[in-house]
Coordinates of C-alpha atoms in Angstrom, one line a residue:
M1 CA 102.5 22.4 36.8
A2 CA 104.4 22.2 32.6
V3 CA 100.8 23.0 30.9
C4 CA 100.2 25.1 33.0
A5 CA 103.4 27.5 33.3
R6 CA 103.3 26.7 29.2
L7 CA 99.7 28.5 28.9
C8 CA 100.1 31.8 31.8
G9 CA 103.9 31.9 31.3
V10 CA 104.4 31.7 35.2
G11 CA 107.5 29.1 37.1
P12 CA 106.5 25.8 38.9
S13 CA 106.8 27.5 42.2
R14 CA 108.6 30.8 42.2
G15 CA 110.5 31.7 38.6
C16 CA 109.2 33.1 35.4
R17 CA 109.8 32.1 32.3
R18 CA 112.4 34.5 31.1
R19 CA 114.2 32.6 34.8
Q20 CA 113.8 28.9 33.6
Q21 CA 115.5 29.7 30.4
R22 CA 118.6 31.0 32.2
R23 CA 119.0 27.8 33.3
G24 CA 120.5 24.4 32.0
P25 CA 117.0 21.4 31.5
A26 CA 119.3 19.0 34.4
E27 CA 118.2 22.4 36.8
T28 CA 114.9 23.1 34.6
A29 CA 114.0 19.8 35.4
A30 CA 114.5 19.5 38.6
A31 CA 112.9 22.6 39.0
D32 CA 109.4 20.5 37.7
S33 CA 109.7 17.8 40.0
E34 CA 109.3 20.2 43.4
P35 CA 106.0 19.9 44.8
D36 CA 104.3 23.0 45.1
T37 CA 102.7 23.7 48.0
D38 CA 101.3 27.8 47.9
P39 CA 97.8 27.9 47.3
E40 CA 97.8 30.8 44.9
E41 CA 100.1 29.0 43.2
E42 CA 97.2 26.2 42.9
R43 CA 94.1 28.4 42.2
I44 CA 95.7 30.0 39.2
E45 CA 97.0 27.0 37.6
A46 CA 93.2 25.0 38.5
S47 CA 92.1 28.5 36.5
A48 CA 94.1 28.4 33.6
A49 CA 93.0 24.6 33.3
V50 CA 89.4 25.8 33.3
L51 CA 90.5 28.4 30.7
A52 CA 92.3 25.5 28.8
G53 CA 90.4 23.5 28.4
V54 CA 87.5 26.7 27.0
G55 CA 90.2 28.5 24.6
G56 CA 89.1 25.7 22.0
G57 CA 92.3 24.9 21.7
L58 CA 94.6 27.9 21.5
C59 CA 97.3 26.6 23.2
A60 CA 97.1 22.4 23.0
G61 CA 99.1 21.1 21.3
P62 CA 100.4 17.0 20.2
S63 CA 102.5 16.0 23.6
P64 CA 105.2 15.2 24.0
P65 CA 105.8 19.0 24.0
P66 CA 103.7 21.0 23.4
P67 CA 103.6 24.3 21.8
R68 CA 105.1 27.2 23.7
C69 CA 101.8 29.8 23.9
S70 CA 100.1 32.2 26.3
L71 CA 96.5 33.6 26.6
L72 CA 99.0 36.8 28.6
E73 CA 100.0 37.0 25.0
L74 CA 97.6 37.5 22.9
P75 CA 96.5 40.8 21.9
P76 CA 93.8 42.9 24.3
E77 CA 91.1 42.3 20.9
L78 CA 91.3 39.3 20.2
L79 CA 91.3 38.0 24.3
V80 CA 88.1 40.6 24.8
E81 CA 86.8 38.1 21.8
I82 CA 87.2 35.3 23.9
F83 CA 86.3 36.1 26.9
A84 CA 82.4 37.5 24.7
S85 CA 81.6 34.1 24.0
L86 CA 82.0 32.4 26.7
P87 CA 78.7 32.3 28.9
G88 CA 78.2 35.4 31.3
T89 CA 78.2 33.3 34.3
D90 CA 81.3 32.4 34.0
L91 CA 82.5 35.0 33.4
P92 CA 83.2 36.5 37.2
S93 CA 85.3 33.5 38.4
L94 CA 87.8 34.3 34.6
A95 CA 88.0 38.4 36.6
Q96 CA 89.8 35.6 39.2
V97 CA 92.9 34.7 37.5
C98 CA 94.4 37.7 36.8
T99 CA 94.7 41.5 36.4
K100 CA 95.0 42.2 33.5
F101 CA 92.0 39.2 33.0
R102 CA 89.7 41.5 35.4
R103 CA 91.2 44.7 33.3
I104 CA 89.7 43.7 29.8
L105 CA 86.1 41.7 31.8
H106 CA 85.4 45.9 32.3
T107 CA 85.0 45.7 28.6
D108 CA 81.4 46.6 28.0
T109 CA 81.9 45.5 24.3
I110 CA 82.4 41.4 26.2
W111 CA 79.0 42.6 28.7
R112 CA 76.4 43.9 25.7
R113 CA 77.7 40.6 23.3
R114 CA 76.3 38.7 26.7
C115 CA 73.1 40.5 27.0
R116 CA 72.0 40.6 23.5
E117 CA 73.3 36.5 23.4
E118 CA 71.1 35.7 26.4
Y119 CA 68.4 37.9 26.8
G120 CA 67.8 38.7 22.9
V121 CA 68.6 41.9 23.9
C122 CA 68.4 43.9 20.5
E123 CA 68.2 47.0 22.3
N124 CA 71.7 49.5 21.5
L125 CA 73.4 49.9 25.0
R126 CA 75.1 53.1 24.2
K127 CA 73.0 55.1 25.3
L128 CA 73.6 53.8 28.2
E129 CA 77.0 55.6 29.4
I130 CA 74.4 58.6 29.1
T131 CA 72.8 57.6 32.1
G132 CA 76.0 55.9 34.0
V133 CA 74.9 52.9 33.5
S134 CA 76.8 50.6 31.6
C135 CA 75.8 47.1 30.5
R136 CA 78.3 45.5 32.7
D137 CA 75.7 46.5 35.2
V138 CA 72.5 45.7 33.7
Y139 CA 74.3 41.8 32.9
A140 CA 74.6 41.5 36.5
K141 CA 71.8 43.8 38.3
L142 CA 69.7 43.3 36.4
L143 CA 68.8 40.5 33.8
H144 CA 71.4 38.1 35.6
R145 CA 69.6 38.6 39.0
Y146 CA 66.1 38.7 37.4
R147 CA 66.0 35.3 35.4
H148 CA 64.6 32.9 37.9
I149 CA 61.4 35.1 37.2
L150 CA 61.2 35.4 33.2
G151 CA 58.4 32.7 31.6
L152 CA 55.5 31.9 32.0
W153 CA 54.2 31.6 35.6
Q154 CA 49.6 31.5 36.2
P155 CA 48.9 33.8 40.0
D156 CA 47.2 32.0 42.8
I157 CA 43.9 34.6 42.1
G158 CA 41.7 31.4 43.6
P159 CA 39.6 29.7 41.4
Y160 CA 40.8 32.1 38.5
G161 CA 44.1 31.6 38.7
G162 CA 45.3 33.8 34.9
L163 CA 48.2 34.1 32.1
L164 CA 51.8 35.9 33.5
N165 CA 54.3 36.2 30.5
V166 CA 58.1 37.8 32.5
V167 CA 59.8 38.6 28.9
V168 CA 63.1 41.0 28.5
D169 CA 61.7 44.2 26.8
G170 CA 64.2 46.5 25.6
L171 CA 65.4 47.5 28.9
F172 CA 62.9 46.5 31.3
I173 CA 61.5 43.7 32.3
I174 CA 58.3 43.0 32.4
G175 CA 55.7 41.3 33.1
W176 CA 52.6 40.2 30.6
M177 CA 49.1 39.0 31.7
Y178 CA 47.9 37.7 29.4
L179 CA 43.9 38.7 28.6
P180 CA 42.2 36.4 26.8
P181 CA 39.7 38.4 23.6
H182 CA 36.5 39.0 24.6
D183 CA 33.4 37.2 25.0
P184 CA 32.2 35.4 22.6
H185 CA 35.4 36.1 20.0
V186 CA 37.6 33.4 20.3
D187 CA 39.7 33.6 17.4
D188 CA 40.1 37.3 17.7
P189 CA 43.8 37.8 20.0
M190 CA 45.3 37.0 23.7
R191 CA 44.8 40.7 24.3
F192 CA 47.9 41.6 27.5
K193 CA 48.2 44.3 30.3
P194 CA 51.2 45.4 32.1
L195 CA 51.4 44.7 36.0
F196 CA 54.7 45.3 37.3
R197 CA 58.2 46.4 35.2
I198 CA 61.8 46.2 36.5
H199 CA 64.8 49.0 35.0
L200 CA 67.7 49.8 35.8
M201 CA 68.2 54.1 35.9
E202 CA 70.7 54.0 38.6
R203 CA 74.2 52.2 38.9
K204 CA 73.4 51.0 42.1
A205 CA 70.7 48.8 42.6
A206 CA 67.2 48.5 40.4
T207 CA 64.2 50.2 40.5
V208 CA 61.0 47.7 40.7
E209 CA 57.7 48.8 39.8
C210 CA 53.8 48.4 40.0
M211 CA 52.1 48.9 36.5
Y212 CA 48.3 48.0 38.3
G213 CA 45.8 51.1 38.4
H214 CA 45.2 54.2 36.3
K215 CA 48.0 56.4 37.6
G216 CA 51.1 55.3 36.3
P217 CA 53.7 53.6 37.4
H218 CA 54.3 52.8 41.2
H219 CA 57.2 51.5 43.6
G220 CA 57.2 47.9 43.8
H221 CA 58.2 44.5 45.6
I222 CA 59.3 41.6 44.4
Q223 CA 59.8 38.8 46.3
I224 CA 62.0 35.3 44.5
V225 CA 61.0 33.6 47.5
K226 CA 62.2 30.2 44.7
K227 CA 63.1 28.7 41.5
D228 CA 60.1 28.2 40.6
E229 CA 57.7 30.4 42.6
F230 CA 58.1 34.2 43.0
S231 CA 55.7 36.8 44.8
T232 CA 54.6 40.7 43.8
K233 CA 54.2 43.8 46.3
C234 CA 52.7 46.9 46.1
N235 CA 54.0 49.1 48.2
Q236 CA 51.8 52.5 46.6
T237 CA 47.9 51.1 46.1
D238 CA 46.2 54.0 46.6
H239 CA 47.1 54.5 42.9
H240 CA 45.1 52.0 42.6
R241 CA 41.7 54.2 43.3
M242 CA 39.4 55.6 41.0
S243 CA 37.8 59.4 42.2
G244 CA 34.3 57.8 41.5
G245 CA 35.0 55.3 43.6
R246 CA 34.1 51.6 43.5
Q247 CA 31.0 52.2 41.5
E248 CA 33.5 54.1 38.6
E249 CA 36.0 50.8 39.3
F250 CA 33.9 48.0 39.4
R251 CA 32.8 50.2 35.0
T252 CA 36.1 50.6 33.9
W253 CA 36.9 46.8 35.2
L254 CA 34.0 46.4 32.5
R255 CA 34.4 47.4 30.0
E256 CA 38.2 45.8 30.0
E257 CA 37.2 42.7 31.1
W258 CA 33.6 42.2 29.2
G259 CA 34.6 44.8 26.2
R260 CA 30.3 46.5 27.4
T261 CA 28.9 47.6 30.1
L262 CA 26.7 45.8 32.8
E263 CA 22.6 47.2 30.7
D264 CA 24.2 45.3 27.8
I265 CA 24.0 42.5 30.0
F266 CA 21.2 40.8 30.3
H267 CA 20.8 37.5 31.6
E268 CA 20.8 37.5 35.8
H269 CA 23.3 34.9 36.1
M270 CA 26.3 36.4 34.0
Q271 CA 25.9 40.0 36.6
E272 CA 26.3 38.1 39.1
L273 CA 28.7 35.6 38.6
I274 CA 31.1 39.3 36.7
L275 CA 30.7 41.1 39.7
M276 CA 31.5 38.4 42.0
K277 CA 35.0 38.1 40.0
F278 CA 35.6 41.4 40.4
I279 CA 34.4 41.6 43.9
Y280 CA 37.3 39.4 43.9
T281 CA 40.1 39.9 42.4
S282 CA 40.4 43.6 43.0
Q283 CA 41.0 42.9 46.8
Y284 CA 44.5 40.8 46.4
D285 CA 46.0 45.1 44.8
N286 CA 48.5 43.4 42.2
C287 CA 49.3 41.3 45.3
L288 CA 50.1 38.0 44.7
T289 CA 52.3 35.0 44.3
Y290 CA 52.8 33.3 41.0
R291 CA 54.4 29.9 40.8
R292 CA 55.5 28.4 36.7
I293 CA 53.6 26.5 34.1
Y294 CA 55.1 25.4 31.4
L295 CA 54.0 24.6 27.8
P296 CA 54.2 20.7 26.8
P297 CA 56.3 19.4 25.4
S298 CA 55.1 17.8 22.1
R299 CA 56.3 14.6 20.2
P300 CA 56.2 14.3 16.6
D301 CA 53.2 11.4 17.1
D302 CA 50.6 13.6 19.0
L303 CA 47.3 13.7 17.1
I304 CA 47.7 17.7 16.4
K305 CA 50.7 20.5 17.7
P306 CA 50.0 20.9 22.0
G307 CA 50.0 23.8 23.7
L308 CA 47.6 27.1 24.5
F309 CA 43.9 27.3 24.1
K310 CA 41.1 30.2 24.2
G311 CA 37.5 28.4 24.6
T312 CA 34.4 28.9 25.3
Y313 CA 33.1 28.4 27.9
G314 CA 29.4 30.1 29.1
S315 CA 28.2 32.4 31.3
H316 CA 32.4 32.5 32.5
G317 CA 32.6 33.7 29.6
L318 CA 36.5 32.9 27.6
E319 CA 39.1 30.7 29.3
I320 CA 42.8 29.6 28.8
V321 CA 43.2 25.7 28.4
M322 CA 46.1 23.7 27.7
L323 CA 45.6 20.8 25.8
S324 CA 48.1 18.4 26.2
F325 CA 49.4 14.7 25.3
H326 CA 49.5 11.2 27.3
G327 CA 49.9 8.0 25.3
R328 CA 46.9 7.4 24.3
R329 CA 45.3 10.2 25.7
A330 CA 44.6 13.7 25.7
R331 CA 44.0 16.3 28.5
G332 CA 43.0 19.9 28.7
T333 CA 44.1 22.0 31.6
K334 CA 41.8 25.1 32.9
I335 CA 45.5 28.2 33.2
T336 CA 42.6 30.4 33.6
G337 CA 38.8 29.3 35.7
D338 CA 36.0 29.9 37.3
P339 CA 34.0 28.6 40.7
N340 CA 33.0 25.5 38.7
I341 CA 36.5 24.1 37.8
P342 CA 38.7 26.4 38.8
A343 CA 42.0 26.9 37.6
G344 CA 44.0 24.7 37.4
Q345 CA 42.4 21.0 37.1
Q346 CA 41.4 19.1 33.7
T347 CA 38.8 20.3 31.8
V348 CA 38.6 17.8 29.9
E349 CA 41.0 14.3 28.8
I350 CA 40.2 12.5 25.5
D351 CA 40.2 8.8 24.7
L352 CA 42.3 8.2 21.3
R353 CA 42.2 5.2 21.5
H354 CA 37.8 5.4 20.6
R355 CA 37.0 7.8 17.1
I356 CA 33.6 7.8 16.3
Q357 CA 32.1 7.9 13.2
L358 CA 30.1 11.2 12.3
P359 CA 26.3 9.8 10.8
D360 CA 25.6 11.8 7.6
L361 CA 24.8 14.7 7.6
E362 CA 21.0 14.8 7.6
N363 CA 21.2 12.4 11.6
Q364 CA 23.9 15.1 11.9
R365 CA 21.4 17.3 13.7
N366 CA 19.4 14.4 16.1
F367 CA 20.7 15.1 19.6
N368 CA 19.7 11.2 20.0
E369 CA 21.3 9.8 18.0
L370 CA 24.5 11.2 18.8
S371 CA 23.8 10.4 22.5
R372 CA 23.2 7.0 21.2
L373 CA 26.7 6.8 19.7
V374 CA 28.1 8.0 22.4
L375 CA 26.8 5.9 24.6
E376 CA 28.4 3.1 23.3
V377 CA 31.5 4.0 24.2
R378 CA 30.8 4.2 27.6
E379 CA 29.6 0.7 27.5
R380 CA 32.5 -0.5 25.5
V381 CA 35.0 1.6 27.4
R382 CA 32.8 0.7 30.4
Q383 CA 34.0 -3.3 29.8
E384 CA 37.6 -2.7 28.3
Q385 CA 37.8 -1.1 32.4
Q386 CA 36.4 -4.7 33.8
E387 CA 38.2 -7.0 31.4
G388 CA 41.1 -4.9 31.9
G389 CA 42.7 -4.8 29.0
H390 CA 42.8 -1.5 28.5
E391 CA 43.0 1.8 30.5
A392 CA 40.6 3.3 31.9
G393 CA 38.5 5.3 28.7
E394 CA 36.3 7.7 30.9
G395 CA 38.3 9.6 32.9
R396 CA 40.6 8.4 36.2
G397 CA 41.7 12.2 36.5
Q398 CA 40.4 14.4 39.1
Q399 CA 37.1 15.4 38.5
G400 CA 35.9 19.7 39.2
P401 CA 33.2 21.0 39.7
R402 CA 29.8 21.4 37.0
E403 CA 31.6 21.9 34.4
S404 CA 34.6 20.6 31.9
Q405 CA 37.9 19.6 33.3
P406 CA 40.8 18.7 31.2
S407 CA 43.2 16.2 31.7
P408 CA 46.6 17.0 30.1
A409 CA 47.7 16.3 26.4
Q410 CA 44.3 16.5 24.1
P411 CA 44.2 16.5 20.7
R412 CA 42.5 20.4 20.4
V413 CA 40.1 20.4 22.6
E414 CA 38.0 22.6 23.0
A415 CA 36.2 24.5 26.5
P416 CA 33.1 22.7 27.2
S417 CA 30.3 26.4 26.9
R418 CA 28.0 26.5 29.9
G419 CA 24.2 27.2 30.1
P420 CA 22.4 29.3 32.1
D421 CA 23.9 27.4 36.0
G422 CA 27.0 28.1 34.3
T423 CA 28.1 24.6 34.1
P424 CA 29.2 23.9 30.2
G425 CA 27.4 21.1 28.8
E426 CA 28.9 17.7 27.1
D427 CA 29.2 15.8 24.3
S428 CA 28.4 12.1 22.5
G429 CA 30.1 9.4 20.7
K430 CA 30.5 6.4 18.6
P431 CA 32.8 3.4 19.3
G432 CA 35.0 3.1 15.7
D433 CA 37.7 2.4 14.0
A434 CA 41.3 2.3 17.3
S435 CA 43.7 2.1 15.5
A436 CA 42.9 6.1 13.4
A437 CA 43.4 8.2 16.5
A438 CA 47.7 6.6 15.4
E439 CA 47.5 8.3 11.8
P440 CA 48.7 11.9 11.4
P441 CA 46.8 14.3 10.9
A442 CA 47.7 14.7 6.9
Q443 CA 47.0 11.3 6.2
C444 CA 43.4 11.6 8.0
G445 CA 41.6 12.7 4.6
Q446 CA 40.3 16.1 4.0
G447 CA 36.9 15.2 6.6
Q448 CA 33.7 14.9 6.1
P449 CA 30.9 17.9 7.1
F450 CA 29.8 18.9 10.9
V451 CA 27.1 20.3 12.0
L452 CA 26.0 20.7 15.4
P453 CA 21.8 19.0 16.8
V454 CA 19.2 21.1 17.5
G455 CA 19.2 21.9 21.1
V456 CA 22.7 21.6 21.7
S457 CA 24.0 25.6 22.8
S458 CA 27.0 27.5 21.7
R459 CA 27.8 31.1 22.9
N460 CA 29.4 30.8 18.9
E461 CA 27.1 30.0 16.2
D462 CA 30.8 30.8 14.1
Y463 CA 31.9 27.6 14.3
P464 CA 33.9 25.9 11.1
R465 CA 31.1 23.2 9.5
T466 CA 33.3 20.6 8.7
C467 CA 35.7 18.3 10.9
R468 CA 38.9 15.5 10.4
M469 CA 38.1 13.4 13.2
C470 CA 36.2 13.0 16.5
F471 CA 36.4 11.1 20.3
Y472 CA 35.5 10.2 22.4
G473 CA 36.0 11.8 25.6
T474 CA 34.9 13.1 29.3
G475 CA 34.0 16.5 30.2
L476 CA 34.7 17.4 34.1
I477 CA 31.4 18.8 35.5
A478 CA 30.3 20.7 39.3
G479 CA 28.2 23.0 40.6
H480 CA 29.1 26.6 41.9
G481 CA 32.5 26.4 44.9
F482 CA 33.1 22.7 42.7
T483 CA 30.8 20.8 44.4
S484 CA 29.7 17.4 43.0
P485 CA 32.0 17.2 40.3
E486 CA 31.4 14.0 37.7
R487 CA 33.6 13.6 34.5
T488 CA 30.7 12.5 32.0
P489 CA 30.6 11.3 28.2
G490 CA 30.4 13.9 25.9
V491 CA 32.4 14.3 21.4
F492 CA 36.3 15.6 21.1
I493 CA 35.9 17.4 17.6
L494 CA 38.3 18.2 15.6
F495 CA 38.1 20.6 12.8
D496 CA 41.7 21.5 12.1
E497 CA 45.4 22.4 14.1
D498 CA 44.4 25.1 15.3
R499 CA 40.7 24.6 16.1
F500 CA 39.2 22.1 18.0
G501 CA 36.1 21.4 19.5
F502 CA 33.3 19.7 22.4
V503 CA 30.3 18.8 23.3
W504 CA 28.7 18.2 26.7
L505 CA 26.0 15.6 26.4
E506 CA 24.7 15.9 30.2
L507 CA 24.8 19.7 29.4
K508 CA 23.5 19.9 25.9
S509 CA 26.2 22.5 25.1
F510 CA 29.2 22.9 22.8
S511 CA 32.8 24.7 23.6
L512 CA 34.7 25.8 20.7
Y513 CA 38.5 26.2 21.1
S514 CA 41.5 28.4 19.3
R515 CA 44.7 28.3 19.9
V516 CA 46.7 30.6 20.7
Q517 CA 49.4 32.4 18.8
A518 CA 51.8 33.9 20.5
T519 CA 56.1 33.4 21.1
F520 CA 56.5 31.9 24.5
R521 CA 60.6 32.6 25.9
N522 CA 61.9 30.7 29.0
A523 CA 58.5 28.4 28.3
D524 CA 59.9 24.9 27.4
A525 CA 59.4 21.6 30.2
P526 CA 63.7 20.6 31.2
S527 CA 62.3 17.0 30.8
P528 CA 58.6 15.4 29.9
Q529 CA 59.0 15.0 33.8
A530 CA 58.8 17.9 34.6
F531 CA 55.7 18.9 33.1
D532 CA 53.8 16.3 34.6
E533 CA 54.7 17.2 37.8
M534 CA 53.8 20.8 37.3
L535 CA 51.0 19.6 36.4
K536 CA 50.0 17.8 39.2
N537 CA 51.1 21.0 41.0
I538 CA 49.4 23.2 39.8
Q539 CA 45.9 21.1 40.3
S540 CA 46.4 20.1 43.8
L541 CA 46.5 23.4 45.5
T542 CA 42.4 23.9 44.1
S543 CA 41.8 19.9 44.6

């Protein structure tokens, strides 16, 4: 009680500090010993005790006796500086301590700093005064209210999935849909388009607008179902329609999605896949449910930095895969998918214990030689499984359609490229020195010449001609509709820190992957366990 009294200048029960000073030592001691039964005073004491801990020693002193000081006696400018350094979520409680604190917390300087430090708002927030909106309104009604939707999300669009990044952009919160570059230019930067935005133009409440279509922003709605899930709804879907009807809408979508016209696509199977995707995805009209995804955690002993990669998937075009590491295994999980291998499935799994030593350049061109090396490794892995001395080498993960499917944490792997039937091919490899997998990339030498075997198809012929190392792996392939899934052997080829490939042995096809060069905020997993749980959740949705 005495500490609180010294902090705020409030007496133990009903006297102020000035009254205490008029008392003698005996009277003061007697007053301090009186029980405090006033609930209002108990609340003030509790709030003051919190402030004493936050104050960083402003009022705390050696005991006995601590020096007499009070936050209430500090000048307002200093209190503004102190309060502005506290988390914005603590300030409403601070306002309940006393009238003076409540008045100071209306200072816009405090909330301007919280907007900048907590949400990265770098705009000149002073211009808000013209609209009558304060920085406190921006913080409380926009940033803090919608904080749970910031970060990376995967929309529930059947097998196709997607990648949504919700960010604070100036005085807006915008949901950007990230799209791979046009096939087969895997090294090109990602494309993105806005799906919705939230902003505060009046003091009443934030406004949600749908950005889908070609007629500008229109009224939308966002519902935060729970911390890791939210949904969007467009209230004016007529803004999504075009005057030329569905045919014009399809041609416009085709140019945006594929960068070409239907006449440019000569492969009949590819035309069918494209038309199927348009019909399936356009029916949602931007009324979607999103589930949170995290970027994979990075460890010092990872083969390369984990993260998001763009990969070639045959007639399905480019897709986004997340590469993650799990002990002696690496896995590639689909963030976007297709009717063969849906989003959320593991397209490839890499066994980092079984390194493959490629033959000389001339023998690399011989598919039978590569196949022999891979099958030798597969037999060795099976023997290890039977002996129980090692982890299963051929992937015990979920199976998926006739296409490669990554398990989390694989060394930068290329998504399998698919043949005319829409399924990916596989590669081969030969067992080598398992200890080599543990070497950091810098200690693995300058690499060796690399060339694809004759007969192996690739969507992108501009692949690297040298590689650092190769490992045995398996890819997930399946028929249309995720039927008859099967894991088949292949070769994971590490080219450099930002590119890798995968040869699908059974399908005689090659997939090339290139890192997504983008920085994502609010996307780190709170723990490795949370990341693993996230992988299980997105995988179970399409299993």
